[in-house]
JSON list of C-alpha atoms in Angstrom, two decimals:
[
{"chain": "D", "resi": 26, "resn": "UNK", "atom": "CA", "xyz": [-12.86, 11.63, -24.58]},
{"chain": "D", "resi": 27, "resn": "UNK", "atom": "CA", "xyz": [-10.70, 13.40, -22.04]},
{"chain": "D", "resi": 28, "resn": "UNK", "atom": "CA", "xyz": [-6.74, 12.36, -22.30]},
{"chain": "D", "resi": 29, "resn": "UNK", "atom": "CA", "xyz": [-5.48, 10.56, -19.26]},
{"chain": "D", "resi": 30, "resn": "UNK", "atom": "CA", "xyz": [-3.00, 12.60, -16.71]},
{"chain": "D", "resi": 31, "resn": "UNK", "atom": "CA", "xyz": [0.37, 12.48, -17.32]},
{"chain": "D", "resi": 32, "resn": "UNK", "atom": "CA", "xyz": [2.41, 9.59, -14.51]},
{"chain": "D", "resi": 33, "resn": "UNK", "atom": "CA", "xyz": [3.81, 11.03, -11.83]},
{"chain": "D", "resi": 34, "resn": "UNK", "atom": "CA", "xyz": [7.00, 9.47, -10.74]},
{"chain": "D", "resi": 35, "resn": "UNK", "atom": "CA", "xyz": [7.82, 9.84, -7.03]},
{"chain": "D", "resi": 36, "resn": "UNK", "atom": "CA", "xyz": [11.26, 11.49, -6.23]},
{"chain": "D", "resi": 37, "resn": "UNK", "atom": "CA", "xyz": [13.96, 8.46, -4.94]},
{"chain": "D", "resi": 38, "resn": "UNK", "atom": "CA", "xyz": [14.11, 9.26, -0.84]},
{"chain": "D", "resi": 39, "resn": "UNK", "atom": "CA", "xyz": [17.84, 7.65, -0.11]},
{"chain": "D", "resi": 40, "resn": "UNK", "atom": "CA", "xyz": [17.41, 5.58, 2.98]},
{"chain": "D", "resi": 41, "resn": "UNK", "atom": "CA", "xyz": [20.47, 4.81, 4.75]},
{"chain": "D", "resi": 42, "resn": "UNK", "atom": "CA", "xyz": [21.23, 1.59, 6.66]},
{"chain": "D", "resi": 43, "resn": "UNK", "atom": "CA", "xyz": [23.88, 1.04, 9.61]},
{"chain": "D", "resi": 44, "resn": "UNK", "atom": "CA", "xyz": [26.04, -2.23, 9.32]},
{"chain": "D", "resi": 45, "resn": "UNK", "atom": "CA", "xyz": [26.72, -4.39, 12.30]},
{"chain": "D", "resi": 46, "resn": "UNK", "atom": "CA", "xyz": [29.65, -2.10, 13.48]},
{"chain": "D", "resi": 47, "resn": "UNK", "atom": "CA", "xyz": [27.47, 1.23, 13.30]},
{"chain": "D", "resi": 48, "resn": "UNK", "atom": "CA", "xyz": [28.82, 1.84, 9.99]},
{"chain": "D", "resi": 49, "resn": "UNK", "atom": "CA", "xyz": [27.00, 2.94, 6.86]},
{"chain": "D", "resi": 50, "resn": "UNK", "atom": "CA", "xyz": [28.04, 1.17, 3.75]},
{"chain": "D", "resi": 51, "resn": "UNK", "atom": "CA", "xyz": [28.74, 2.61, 0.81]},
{"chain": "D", "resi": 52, "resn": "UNK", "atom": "CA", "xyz": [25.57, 1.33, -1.35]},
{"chain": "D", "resi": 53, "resn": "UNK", "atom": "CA", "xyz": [23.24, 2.44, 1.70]},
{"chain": "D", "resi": 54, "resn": "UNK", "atom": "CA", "xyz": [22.29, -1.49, 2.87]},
{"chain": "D", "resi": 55, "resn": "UNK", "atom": "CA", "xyz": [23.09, -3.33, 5.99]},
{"chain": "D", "resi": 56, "resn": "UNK", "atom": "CA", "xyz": [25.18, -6.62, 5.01]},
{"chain": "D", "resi": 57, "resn": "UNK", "atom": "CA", "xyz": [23.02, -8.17, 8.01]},
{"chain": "D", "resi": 58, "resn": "UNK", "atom": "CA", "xyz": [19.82, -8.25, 6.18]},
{"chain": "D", "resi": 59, "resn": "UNK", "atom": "CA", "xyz": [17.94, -11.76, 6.26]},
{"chain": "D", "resi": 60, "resn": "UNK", "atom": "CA", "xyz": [17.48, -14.05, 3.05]},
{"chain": "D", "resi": 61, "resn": "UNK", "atom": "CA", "xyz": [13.72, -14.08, 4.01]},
{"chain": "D", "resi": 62, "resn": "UNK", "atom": "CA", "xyz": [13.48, -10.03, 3.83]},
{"chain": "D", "resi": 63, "resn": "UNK", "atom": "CA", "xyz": [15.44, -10.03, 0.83]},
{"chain": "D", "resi": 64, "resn": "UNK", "atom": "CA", "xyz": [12.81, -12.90, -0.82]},
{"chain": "D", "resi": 65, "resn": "UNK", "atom": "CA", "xyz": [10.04, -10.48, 0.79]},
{"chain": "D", "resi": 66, "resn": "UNK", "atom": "CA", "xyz": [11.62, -7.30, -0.70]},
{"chain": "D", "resi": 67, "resn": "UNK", "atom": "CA", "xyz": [11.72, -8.79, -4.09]},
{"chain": "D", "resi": 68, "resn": "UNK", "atom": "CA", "xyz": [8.10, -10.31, -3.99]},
{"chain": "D", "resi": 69, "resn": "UNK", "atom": "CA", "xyz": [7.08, -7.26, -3.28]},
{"chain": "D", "resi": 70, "resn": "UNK", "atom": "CA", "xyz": [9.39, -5.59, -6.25]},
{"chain": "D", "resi": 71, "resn": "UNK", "atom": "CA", "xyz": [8.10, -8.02, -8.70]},
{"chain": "D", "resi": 72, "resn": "UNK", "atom": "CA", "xyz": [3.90, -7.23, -7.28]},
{"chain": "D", "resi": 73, "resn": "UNK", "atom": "CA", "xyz": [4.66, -3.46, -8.12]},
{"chain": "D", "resi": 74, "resn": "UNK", "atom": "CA", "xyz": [6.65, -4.44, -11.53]},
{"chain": "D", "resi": 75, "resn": "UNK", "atom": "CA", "xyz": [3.69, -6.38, -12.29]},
{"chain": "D", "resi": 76, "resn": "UNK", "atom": "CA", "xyz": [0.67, -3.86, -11.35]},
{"chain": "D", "resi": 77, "resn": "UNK", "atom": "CA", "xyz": [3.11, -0.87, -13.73]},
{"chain": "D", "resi": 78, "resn": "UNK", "atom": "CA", "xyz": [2.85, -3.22, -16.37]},
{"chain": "D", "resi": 79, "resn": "UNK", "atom": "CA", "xyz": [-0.64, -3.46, -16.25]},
{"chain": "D", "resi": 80, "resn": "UNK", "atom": "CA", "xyz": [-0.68, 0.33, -15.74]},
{"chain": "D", "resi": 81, "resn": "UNK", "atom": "CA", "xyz": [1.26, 0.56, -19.21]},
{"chain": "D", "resi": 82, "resn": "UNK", "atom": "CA", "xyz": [-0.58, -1.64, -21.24]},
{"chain": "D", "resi": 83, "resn": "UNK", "atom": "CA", "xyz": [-4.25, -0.04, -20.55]},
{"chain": "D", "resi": 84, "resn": "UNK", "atom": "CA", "xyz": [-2.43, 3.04, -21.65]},
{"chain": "D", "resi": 85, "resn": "UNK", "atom": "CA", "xyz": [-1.33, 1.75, -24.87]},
{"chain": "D", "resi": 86, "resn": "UNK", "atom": "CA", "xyz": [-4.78, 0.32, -25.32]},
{"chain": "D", "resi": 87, "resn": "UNK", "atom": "CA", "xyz": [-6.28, 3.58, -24.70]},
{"chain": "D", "resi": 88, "resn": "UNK", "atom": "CA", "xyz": [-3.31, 5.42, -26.93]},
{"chain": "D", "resi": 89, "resn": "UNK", "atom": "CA", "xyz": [-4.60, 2.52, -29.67]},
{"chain": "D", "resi": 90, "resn": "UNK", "atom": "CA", "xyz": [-7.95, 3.85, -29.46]},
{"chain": "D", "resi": 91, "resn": "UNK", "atom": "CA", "xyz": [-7.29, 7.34, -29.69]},
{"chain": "D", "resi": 92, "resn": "UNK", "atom": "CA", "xyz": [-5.66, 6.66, -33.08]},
{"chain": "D", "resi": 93, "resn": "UNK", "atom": "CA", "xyz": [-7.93, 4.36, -34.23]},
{"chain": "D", "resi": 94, "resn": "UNK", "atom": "CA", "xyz": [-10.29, 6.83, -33.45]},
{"chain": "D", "resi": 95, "resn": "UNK", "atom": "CA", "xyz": [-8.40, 9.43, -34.98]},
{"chain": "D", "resi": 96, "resn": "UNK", "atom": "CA", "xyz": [-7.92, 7.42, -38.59]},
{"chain": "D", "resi": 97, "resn": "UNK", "atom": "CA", "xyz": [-11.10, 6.60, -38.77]},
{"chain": "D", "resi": 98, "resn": "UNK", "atom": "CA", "xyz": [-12.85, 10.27, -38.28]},
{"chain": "D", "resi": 99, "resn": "UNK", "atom": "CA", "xyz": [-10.05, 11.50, -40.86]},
{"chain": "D", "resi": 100, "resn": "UNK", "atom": "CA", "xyz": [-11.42, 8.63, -43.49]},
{"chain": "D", "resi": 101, "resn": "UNK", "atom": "CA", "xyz": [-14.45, 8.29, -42.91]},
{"chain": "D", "resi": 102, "resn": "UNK", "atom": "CA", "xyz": [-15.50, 11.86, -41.19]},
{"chain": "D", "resi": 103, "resn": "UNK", "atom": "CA", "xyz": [-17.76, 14.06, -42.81]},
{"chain": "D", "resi": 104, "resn": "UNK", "atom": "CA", "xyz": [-16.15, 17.36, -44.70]}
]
C-alpha cells in the first residue's frame, strides 16, 4: 500500500483591517464588524474544524491498518 502524503499546512497571510477612524487596531480586526459576519465567520470556522476532523480520523484509521497489518505479517508471516 503506498503511505499517504504528508499535510501541508498553509502559511498564516496577516490581513489587516481599518477601524472606523482609518485606524488599524492592534489585533488586525475592524471593531465595526456585524454580529451576522461574525455568526457567518464562525459557521464557516466550525465547517472547516469539522471536515479536518474527518481528515484526521481516516488517517488514524488508515495508520490502524498499517499496524494491524504490520502485527499480523510479523505473527503470522511466513519465515
Amino acid at each position: 500500500m503506498s503511505a499517504l502524503p504528508p499535510v501541508l499546512k498553509k502559511p498564516k497571510a496577516e490581513e489587516r483591517e481599518e477601524g472606523l477612524g482609518g485606524e488599524v487596531l492592534e489585533n488586525g480586526t475592524a471593531d465595526n464588524i456585524s454580529r451576522s459576519e461574525q455568526e457567518e465567520a464562525l459557521v464557516a470556522l466550525i465547517e472547516h474544524r469539522t471536515k479536518e476532523v474527518e481528515h484526521l480520523r481516516k488517517r488514524i484509521d488508515y495508520y490502524k491498518s498499517q499496524c494491524d497489518e504490520f502485527y499480523n505479517l510479523s505473527v503470522f508471516g511466513t519465515d
